[in-house]
Amino acid sequence: MTRITISVQPRPYEAVIESGLLARAGDCLREIFPDGKHCFVVTVPVVRRKWGRVLAESLAGAEWNAHFVLMPEGERHKSMATVEALAEKLTRAGADRNAVVIGFGGGVVGDVAGFLASVYMRGVDVVQMPTTVVAQVDASVGGKTGVNLKAGKNLVGTFHQPRLVLIDPQVLSTLPEREFRSGLYEALKCGVIGNPELFSRMETKAQKILEREPAELEYLIVESVKLKAAVVSADERESGLRRVLNFGHTIGHALESQTDYRYFLHGEAVAWGMVAASVIASAIKKTDRRTAQRISRTTVALGTLPRVTVNPKKVVRALQADKKTRNGVVHFILPREIGKVEVVNNVPEAIVLEAIKQLQVLSR
Ligand SMILES: NC(=O)c1ccc[n+]([C@@H]2O[C@H](COP(=O)([O-])OP(=O)(O)OC[C@H]3O[C@@H](n4cnc5c(N)ncnc54)[C@H](O)[C@@H]3O)[C@@H](O)[C@H]2O)c1
Ligand SMILES: [Zn+2]
């Protein structure tokens, strides 16, 4: 069992990672909430079907009165309407200010459950139990919550740190192949940002990881969460340092938006974004060619990515419209070496364009 502390104000919390942890979730929750009575598990039908019983039995065993509250599947239901419907369900199930909300699912469920908990009766406690790679290595830690608007993703949200994060790598065994791989790119991202050993392990053990060997999965989740915990602890509200977590996301987001969020999974777009950032870093001599190639090669070795066919000029235009650009300046997080990245904001447009063209070539 690995316990990682996320040091945020006013109350630090732990992420606990262990294979089979789900069956002990009830007891773990008791440690944090000795007198808690009711908990409300926000989830989607598929997760409830596959893992709901294990969780329900564990909660009942620790004398929790647990209610499952279901939301519909999919990113398009990460919405205010879903939050409202869930809040109505909570009131009907008798949730009061002492209710504990549990987000039991992927990043969509985690973001919705976290947002719901932050506004329900002006804020109740939330515990995250992530069930996808993306959610286990990234979304469940850090306290960012949110829902989408028609105008864009994550435009409404809050910071609401969980009281506890319980991560059971075993639940990844039922994840569809593409979803599984998509999350691995976020772990690889953590390696490039600040953990050369994690990167090397993903470079040399790609096959074992793709076969979902438990020890490998646990290792990469633990190392990714450690990195996220360190960054979040130092910069809870994403003013500066936390921006490094956006490595691969600048161009990744542009690729997603230019394909209406229907073509790439988020992690896949980030994977191409990391490749592009490496090409850019090498072109402006932030890093050497060998490092850039290592990042590209390791990314591509984690499986076939959907081809990049969008017009590169459109991608550049989308970059300039991104909500994270400040005063029209596009910020790139670029690698210097494996384990070190840097924010760069004066990359010539021609170089960005060339890097995106390079993605088209690489995906042929
Ligand atoms: N808050 C943050 O810091 C943060 C960080 C990264 C991503 N996110 C958000 O996370 C979302 C993406 O999360 P995601 O990639 O986990 O997608 P997701 O939540 O849509 O899950 C992917 C799919 O896998 C299914 N699933 C989940 N667990 C399963 C399991 N164990 N077995 C079988 N199927 C399972 C889900 O029902 C869904 O169909 C995006 O909305 C993104 O904005 C948030
Ligand atoms: Zn991401």
XYZ file of N, CA and C in Angstrom, residues 21 28 30 34 49 71 117 123 129 146 161 183 256 262 277 287 293 350-351:
57
model
N -7.843 -2.570 -3.253
C -8.261 -1.593 -2.234
C -9.777 -1.395 -2.173
N -11.386 2.249 4.962
C -10.566 3.449 4.711
C -11.383 4.714 4.973
N -13.869 4.973 6.985
C -14.106 5.072 8.436
C -12.979 5.824 9.136
N -15.108 8.869 11.189
C -15.438 7.850 12.196
C -16.933 7.781 12.514
N -22.108 -1.656 -12.781
C -22.289 -3.057 -13.170
C -21.038 -3.888 -12.880
N -25.526 8.684 -12.966
C -25.600 9.718 -14.005
C -25.378 9.029 -15.348
N -20.456 18.087 -5.079
C -20.155 18.162 -3.645
C -19.781 19.575 -3.240
N -21.646 22.993 0.047
C -20.396 22.244 0.128
C -20.442 21.091 1.113
N -12.875 7.978 -5.961
C -12.467 6.593 -6.219
C -12.412 6.407 -7.734
N -15.519 20.398 -12.406
C -16.132 21.254 -13.414
C -17.054 20.528 -14.356
N -11.120 20.291 -2.879
C -10.213 19.164 -2.648
C -10.971 17.997 -2.022
N -5.024 6.840 -21.260
C -4.576 7.312 -19.950
C -3.075 7.183 -19.742
N -8.117 18.562 -30.232
C -9.440 18.109 -29.773
C -10.539 19.040 -30.266
N -14.627 14.634 -30.960
C -15.225 13.348 -31.301
C -14.221 12.358 -31.861
N 5.313 19.168 -29.107
C 6.129 19.999 -28.200
C 7.603 19.592 -28.286
N 15.989 21.695 -26.538
C 16.460 20.362 -26.190
C 17.228 19.805 -27.379
N 13.539 12.914 -29.883
C 13.190 11.649 -30.537
C 12.780 10.582 -29.524
N 5.696 29.937 -37.466
C 6.130 29.038 -38.548
C 6.638 27.708 -37.980
N 7.263 27.778 -36.835
C 7.804 26.556 -36.213
C 6.665 25.687 -35.676
